[in-house]
Coordinates of C-alpha atoms and ligand atoms in Angstrom, one line a residue:
M1 CA 81.5 147.5 -1.4
T2 CA 83.1 148.8 1.8
D3 CA 81.9 147.6 5.2
A4 CA 79.9 149.9 7.5
P5 CA 81.7 151.4 10.4
A6 CA 82.2 148.9 13.2
A7 CA 80.0 150.8 15.5
I8 CA 76.8 150.1 13.5
R9 CA 77.6 146.6 12.6
Q10 CA 76.1 144.4 15.3
N11 CA 78.4 142.1 17.1
L12 CA 76.8 138.7 16.8
F13 CA 79.2 137.1 19.2
G14 CA 77.7 136.8 22.6
L15 CA 74.1 136.8 21.4
D16 CA 71.9 133.9 22.6
R17 CA 69.4 132.1 20.4
A18 CA 66.7 134.7 20.9
G19 CA 69.1 137.6 20.1
L20 CA 70.3 135.9 16.9
E21 CA 66.7 135.3 15.9
A22 CA 65.9 138.9 16.4
F23 CA 68.9 139.9 14.3
A24 CA 68.0 137.5 11.5
V25 CA 64.4 138.6 11.4
Q26 CA 65.4 142.3 11.4
A27 CA 67.7 141.6 8.5
G28 CA 64.7 140.1 6.6
E29 CA 65.9 136.5 6.9
P30 CA 64.1 133.5 8.3
A31 CA 64.5 132.8 12.0
F32 CA 66.3 129.5 11.4
R33 CA 69.4 131.5 10.4
A34 CA 69.9 131.9 14.1
K35 CA 70.5 128.2 14.5
Q36 CA 73.0 128.2 11.7
L37 CA 74.8 131.3 13.1
M38 CA 74.8 129.8 16.5
T39 CA 76.3 126.6 15.4
W40 CA 79.1 128.3 13.4
L41 CA 80.0 130.8 16.1
Y42 CA 80.1 128.7 19.2
R43 CA 80.1 125.1 18.3
K44 CA 82.3 125.1 15.2
Q45 CA 84.2 128.2 16.3
V46 CA 84.1 129.8 12.8
T47 CA 84.1 133.6 12.9
N48 CA 84.5 134.4 9.3
F49 CA 81.1 134.8 7.6
A50 CA 82.5 133.6 4.2
D51 CA 83.1 130.2 5.7
M52 CA 79.6 129.7 7.0
T53 CA 78.7 127.5 4.0
D54 CA 75.1 126.5 4.8
I55 CA 74.0 130.1 4.8
S56 CA 72.8 131.4 1.5
K57 CA 75.4 133.0 -0.6
V58 CA 73.5 136.3 -0.8
F59 CA 73.1 136.6 2.9
R60 CA 76.7 135.5 3.5
A61 CA 77.9 138.3 1.3
R62 CA 75.7 140.8 3.1
L63 CA 76.6 139.8 6.6
P64 CA 79.9 141.7 6.8
E65 CA 78.0 144.9 6.0
I66 CA 75.5 144.6 8.9
A67 CA 77.3 142.4 11.4
Q68 CA 80.7 141.5 12.9
V69 CA 82.1 138.9 15.1
R70 CA 84.2 140.6 17.7
L71 CA 86.0 138.8 20.6
P72 CA 88.7 140.0 23.0
T73 CA 92.3 139.2 22.1
L74 CA 94.2 136.4 23.7
E75 CA 97.1 138.0 25.4
A76 CA 98.7 135.2 27.4
E77 CA 98.3 131.5 28.1
Q78 CA 100.0 129.7 30.9
T79 CA 100.1 126.1 32.1
S80 CA 100.8 125.2 35.7
A81 CA 102.9 122.2 36.8
D82 CA 99.7 120.5 37.9
G83 CA 98.0 120.9 34.5
T84 CA 95.9 123.9 35.5
R85 CA 95.8 126.4 32.6
K86 CA 95.2 130.1 32.6
W87 CA 94.2 132.5 29.8
V88 CA 94.5 136.3 29.9
L89 CA 92.2 138.1 27.6
R90 CA 92.7 141.7 26.6
L91 CA 89.4 143.6 26.4
D92 CA 88.3 146.5 24.2
A93 CA 87.0 149.6 25.9
G94 CA 83.3 148.9 26.3
G95 CA 80.8 147.3 28.5
D96 CA 79.3 149.4 31.3
G97 CA 80.2 150.3 34.8
P98 CA 82.1 153.1 36.5
A99 CA 85.1 152.8 34.3
S100 CA 83.3 151.7 31.1
K101 CA 85.9 153.4 28.9
V102 CA 88.7 151.1 30.2
G103 CA 89.6 147.9 28.5
G104 CA 91.5 145.9 31.0
A105 CA 92.1 142.2 31.1
I106 CA 90.3 139.2 32.5
E107 CA 91.5 135.8 33.5
T108 CA 90.1 132.4 33.0
V109 CA 91.3 129.2 34.6
Y110 CA 90.9 125.5 33.5
I111 CA 91.2 122.8 36.2
P112 CA 91.5 119.3 34.8
E113 CA 90.4 116.5 37.2
A114 CA 90.1 112.7 36.7
N115 CA 86.4 112.8 36.0
R116 CA 85.8 116.4 34.8
G117 CA 87.3 119.5 33.4
T118 CA 86.2 122.7 35.1
L119 CA 86.5 126.2 33.6
C120 CA 86.4 129.1 36.0
I121 CA 85.3 132.3 34.3
S122 CA 85.1 136.0 35.2
S123 CA 82.0 138.2 35.0
Q124 CA 83.4 141.6 35.8
V125 CA 86.8 143.4 35.6
G126 CA 87.4 143.9 39.3
C127 CA 84.5 143.8 41.8
A128 CA 82.6 146.2 44.0
L129 CA 81.8 143.9 46.9
D130 CA 85.0 144.3 48.9
C131 CA 85.2 140.9 50.5
A132 CA 88.1 141.2 53.0
F133 CA 90.0 138.1 51.9
C134 CA 89.8 138.5 48.1
S135 CA 92.4 140.1 45.9
T136 CA 90.0 141.1 43.2
A137 CA 88.3 143.3 45.7
Q138 CA 91.5 145.4 45.9
Q139 CA 91.0 146.9 42.5
G140 CA 87.4 147.8 43.0
L141 CA 84.9 147.5 40.2
Q142 CA 86.4 148.5 36.8
R143 CA 83.5 147.4 34.6
N144 CA 81.0 144.8 33.8
L145 CA 81.8 142.3 31.1
T146 CA 79.5 141.9 28.1
A147 CA 77.9 138.6 27.3
A148 CA 80.4 138.4 24.4
E149 CA 83.4 138.8 26.8
I150 CA 82.0 136.2 29.2
V151 CA 81.3 133.7 26.4
S152 CA 84.6 134.3 24.8
Q153 CA 86.4 132.9 27.8
V154 CA 84.8 129.5 27.2
W155 CA 85.4 129.9 23.5
F156 CA 89.1 130.5 23.8
A157 CA 89.5 127.7 26.4
Q158 CA 87.7 125.2 24.2
R159 CA 89.7 126.2 21.2
T160 CA 93.0 125.5 23.1
L161 CA 91.8 122.4 24.9
G162 CA 90.3 120.6 21.9
D163 CA 89.2 117.2 23.0
A164 CA 90.0 117.8 26.7
R165 CA 86.4 118.5 27.3
I166 CA 85.1 121.3 29.4
S167 CA 82.4 119.5 31.4
N168 CA 81.7 122.2 34.0
V169 CA 81.8 126.0 34.0
V170 CA 81.8 128.0 37.2
F171 CA 81.4 131.7 37.6
M172 CA 84.1 131.8 40.3
G173 CA 86.7 134.0 38.6
M174 CA 86.7 137.8 38.9
G175 CA 83.6 139.7 39.8
E176 CA 80.1 139.1 41.3
P177 CA 78.0 137.5 38.5
L178 CA 74.7 138.6 40.0
A179 CA 75.9 142.3 40.0
N180 CA 76.1 142.0 36.2
Y181 CA 72.9 140.1 35.8
A182 CA 71.6 140.6 32.3
E183 CA 74.9 139.9 30.6
V184 CA 75.5 136.9 32.8
V185 CA 72.1 135.4 32.0
T186 CA 72.6 135.8 28.3
A187 CA 76.0 134.1 28.5
I188 CA 74.4 131.3 30.5
R189 CA 71.9 130.8 27.8
V190 CA 74.7 130.5 25.2
L191 CA 76.6 128.0 27.4
Q192 CA 73.6 125.8 28.0
D193 CA 72.1 125.9 24.5
D194 CA 72.6 122.7 22.5
L195 CA 73.7 124.7 19.5
G196 CA 75.9 126.9 21.7
F197 CA 78.3 125.1 24.0
G198 CA 75.8 122.4 25.0
L199 CA 76.8 122.3 28.7
S200 CA 74.5 120.3 30.9
K201 CA 72.4 122.7 32.9
R202 CA 73.5 121.8 36.4
R203 CA 77.1 121.7 35.4
V204 CA 77.1 125.4 35.1
T205 CA 77.4 127.1 38.5
V206 CA 76.9 130.7 39.5
S207 CA 78.7 131.6 42.6
T208 CA 77.4 134.6 44.5
S209 CA 78.3 136.5 47.7
G210 CA 74.5 136.7 48.3
L211 CA 72.7 139.3 46.2
V212 CA 69.3 138.0 47.4
P213 CA 66.9 139.7 44.9
F214 CA 68.9 138.4 42.0
M215 CA 69.0 134.9 43.4
D216 CA 65.3 134.8 43.0
R217 CA 65.4 136.2 39.5
L218 CA 68.1 133.7 38.5
A219 CA 65.8 130.8 39.6
S220 CA 63.0 132.0 37.4
D221 CA 65.2 132.8 34.4
V222 CA 67.5 129.8 34.0
D223 CA 68.1 126.3 35.4
I224 CA 71.6 126.5 36.9
A225 CA 73.5 125.3 40.0
L226 CA 74.0 127.8 42.8
A227 CA 77.0 128.3 45.0
V228 CA 76.9 130.8 47.9
S229 CA 80.0 132.3 49.5
L230 CA 79.0 132.0 53.1
H231 CA 82.4 132.1 54.8
A232 CA 81.0 132.8 58.3
P233 CA 78.1 131.2 60.3
T234 CA 77.1 134.4 62.2
D235 CA 76.2 138.0 61.1
P236 CA 78.9 139.9 63.0
L237 CA 81.7 138.0 61.4
R238 CA 80.1 137.8 58.0
D239 CA 79.5 141.5 58.1
E240 CA 83.3 141.9 58.3
L241 CA 84.3 139.3 55.7
V242 CA 81.6 139.7 53.2
P243 CA 80.2 143.2 53.6
I244 CA 77.2 142.7 51.4
N245 CA 75.9 140.8 54.5
R246 CA 75.0 144.1 56.0
K247 CA 72.4 144.5 53.3
Y248 CA 71.3 140.9 53.1
P249 CA 72.1 139.2 56.4
I250 CA 72.3 135.4 56.9
A251 CA 68.7 134.8 57.7
E252 CA 67.6 136.5 54.4
L253 CA 70.3 134.7 52.5
M254 CA 69.3 131.3 53.8
A255 CA 65.6 132.0 53.0
A256 CA 66.7 132.9 49.4
C257 CA 68.7 129.6 49.2
D258 CA 65.6 127.7 50.4
R259 CA 63.5 129.3 47.7
Y260 CA 66.1 128.5 45.1
V261 CA 66.0 124.8 45.7
Q262 CA 62.3 124.6 46.1
R263 CA 61.6 123.9 42.5
D264 CA 63.4 120.6 42.5
R265 CA 63.9 118.0 45.3
K266 CA 67.2 116.9 43.8
M267 CA 68.7 120.4 44.0
H268 CA 71.2 121.6 46.7
V269 CA 73.2 124.7 47.3
T270 CA 76.9 124.6 47.6
Y271 CA 78.2 126.8 50.4
E272 CA 81.7 128.0 50.0
Y273 CA 83.7 128.6 53.1
V274 CA 87.2 130.1 52.9
M275 CA 89.4 128.8 55.7
L276 CA 91.1 131.8 57.4
D277 CA 93.5 130.9 60.2
G278 CA 92.1 131.9 63.6
V279 CA 89.2 133.9 62.1
N280 CA 86.4 131.6 61.0
D281 CA 87.9 128.1 61.5
G282 CA 87.2 127.2 65.1
I283 CA 85.2 124.3 66.4
E284 CA 82.4 126.5 67.7
Q285 CA 82.1 128.1 64.3
A286 CA 82.0 124.6 62.7
R287 CA 79.1 123.7 65.0
A288 CA 77.3 126.9 64.3
L289 CA 77.7 126.3 60.6
A290 CA 76.4 122.7 61.0
R291 CA 73.3 124.1 62.8
L292 CA 72.7 126.5 60.0
L293 CA 72.9 123.9 57.3
K294 CA 71.9 120.7 58.9
N295 CA 68.3 120.5 57.7
R296 CA 68.9 122.0 54.3
P297 CA 69.9 120.5 51.0
A298 CA 73.5 121.7 51.3
K299 CA 77.1 120.8 50.5
V300 CA 80.0 122.7 52.0
N301 CA 83.1 123.4 50.1
L302 CA 86.0 124.4 52.3
I303 CA 88.5 126.6 50.4
P304 CA 91.9 126.9 52.0
F305 CA 92.7 130.6 51.8
N306 CA 95.0 131.6 49.0
P307 CA 97.2 134.4 50.2
F308 CA 98.2 137.4 48.1
P309 CA 100.5 140.4 48.8
D310 CA 99.5 142.6 51.8
T311 CA 96.7 140.5 53.0
R312 CA 96.1 140.3 56.7
F313 CA 94.9 136.8 56.6
A314 CA 96.7 133.4 56.6
R315 CA 95.5 130.0 55.5
S316 CA 94.3 127.7 58.2
P317 CA 96.7 124.8 58.8
A318 CA 95.7 121.5 57.3
D319 CA 94.9 119.9 60.7
R320 CA 92.5 122.7 61.6
I321 CA 90.7 122.4 58.2
K322 CA 90.4 118.6 58.8
R323 CA 89.0 119.2 62.3
F324 CA 86.5 121.7 61.0
S325 CA 85.4 119.3 58.3
D326 CA 85.1 116.4 60.8
V327 CA 82.7 118.5 62.9
L328 CA 80.5 119.2 59.9
R329 CA 80.5 115.6 58.8
A330 CA 79.7 114.3 62.2
Q331 CA 76.6 116.5 62.0
G332 CA 75.7 115.0 58.7
V333 CA 76.7 117.9 56.5
L334 CA 78.3 116.9 53.2
T335 CA 81.7 118.5 53.2
T336 CA 84.6 118.6 50.8
T337 CA 87.8 120.5 50.9
R338 CA 89.0 122.2 47.7
R339 CA 92.4 121.2 46.6
T340 CA 94.5 124.3 45.8
R341 CA 95.5 124.2 42.1
G342 CA 97.5 126.4 39.9
D343 CA 99.4 128.2 42.7
D344 CA 102.5 128.7 40.5
I345 CA 100.7 130.6 37.9
D346 CA 98.5 132.7 40.3
A347 CA 95.5 130.8 39.1
A348 CA 94.2 129.8 42.6
C349 CA 90.8 131.0 43.9
G350 CA 90.8 134.6 44.8
Q351 CA 94.1 135.3 43.1
L352 CA 92.7 136.4 39.7
V353 CA 93.3 140.0 39.4
G354 CA 93.7 140.7 35.7
R355 CA 95.8 143.7 34.9
V356 CA 94.1 147.0 34.7
A357 CA 95.3 150.4 33.7
N358 CA 93.1 152.2 36.2
R359 CA 93.8 151.0 39.7
Q360 CA 91.6 153.6 41.3
R361 CA 89.5 151.9 43.9
N362 CA 85.7 152.0 43.3
R363 CA 84.6 150.4 46.6
L364 CA 81.3 149.4 48.0
S365 CA 81.3 152.7 49.9
N366 CA 81.1 154.9 46.8
I367 CA 79.6 152.6 44.1
P368 CA 76.0 151.6 44.7
V369 CA 75.7 148.0 44.0
Q370 CA 72.7 147.6 41.7
V371 CA 70.4 145.4 43.8
A372 CA 66.7 146.1 43.0
P373 CA 65.4 143.6 40.5
Ligands
LIG1 N1 81.6 137.0 43.6 C1 81.4 135.5 43.6 C2 82.5 134.8 42.9 C3 83.8 134.9 43.7 S1 85.2 133.9 43.4 C4 81.2 135.1 45.0 O1 81.4 135.8 45.9 O2 80.8 133.9 45.2 C5 84.7 132.3 44.0 C6 85.1 132.0 45.5 O3 86.4 132.2 45.8 C7 84.2 132.7 46.4 O4 83.7 131.9 47.4 C8 85.2 133.7 47.0 O5 84.8 134.1 48.3 C9 86.4 132.8 47.1 N2 87.7 133.5 47.3 C10 88.0 134.8 47.1 N3 89.2 135.1 47.5 C11 89.8 134.0 47.9 C12 91.1 133.7 48.4 N4 92.0 134.6 48.5 N5 91.3 132.4 48.8 C13 90.3 131.5 48.7 N6 89.1 131.7 48.2 C14 88.8 133.0 47.9

């Protein structure tokens, strides 16, 4: 018997437990098939139906006719002198977004540390948000990733890393995760499911530039840590650095952060703050930031700016970063400074660009960011 055309065979990769159950039931099989499929696909990393030995022979034989397991292709793998690793995945044409016909490439980075291993994953090819200091912004939004493409980043990394465990996953690669909400939430469910990747809930972090309505939805849909790209303590400056601020200014953003942590006294929000020389790194700005965060469950993560070609910004010198951090700490705000890793393989924060065929810029000005929940 020949397989049905790929288009009508459902891709099981990227489905969460509910999605796999729906597939099983529709195929006339018991719902528990979903658990088996989930374990094979994500935990055991078996993509060949014939090898899924606890599934009945009859169904195993039928699976290739109605389903497929399709992942992006691994195009390149690099290891930095400091142990940071990077994977480049080549995508099929697909997904949605202004350039849905383009494939493109995405990048995933693994950062090993003494007590944890963090995987930094992408949620879109390019990004529409146009943050002034980010190299991904320069290519505009190419397209959203599918849940399969998001999950595959963890899958490939895990396969390469073997026992070097991925303890944390952060949506801090390319793209704005909350602008690709549905696919990102499905991917989160797979990452956090015991039969999926089994990651502890609060060790998965969504980082957002501040799409307020989706922050509220996220809180009700999943249990996950939140990081917010603040980068400026006042609206005029944040309007320039993170233009989505014109739509959701700081007061609204902070109110959303407060709602986010309401459900759990132990929760906090991590505020990311990129250190741009002479732009947002002054003492007055540190004081203003401290005032903003002082009475909130907050951690600040200062990120030394990572330069890229043609940027107008420079990294704050180390002593200025230290001074900024000292002011925050003196005010009782928990503050850490991110170590820059993977510089030699262009794997540092804000340097992930992928390689896209279509470099046409789809900027915030002409692509409406989908914001209504
Ligand atoms: N869209 C999400 C994820 C972005 S990447 C967000 O905005 O949060 C994760 C972090 O890296 C964000 O805080 C982002 O602002 C920051 N970043 C972007 N470009 C950078 C650069 N060149 N140097 C340092 N940090 C950068």
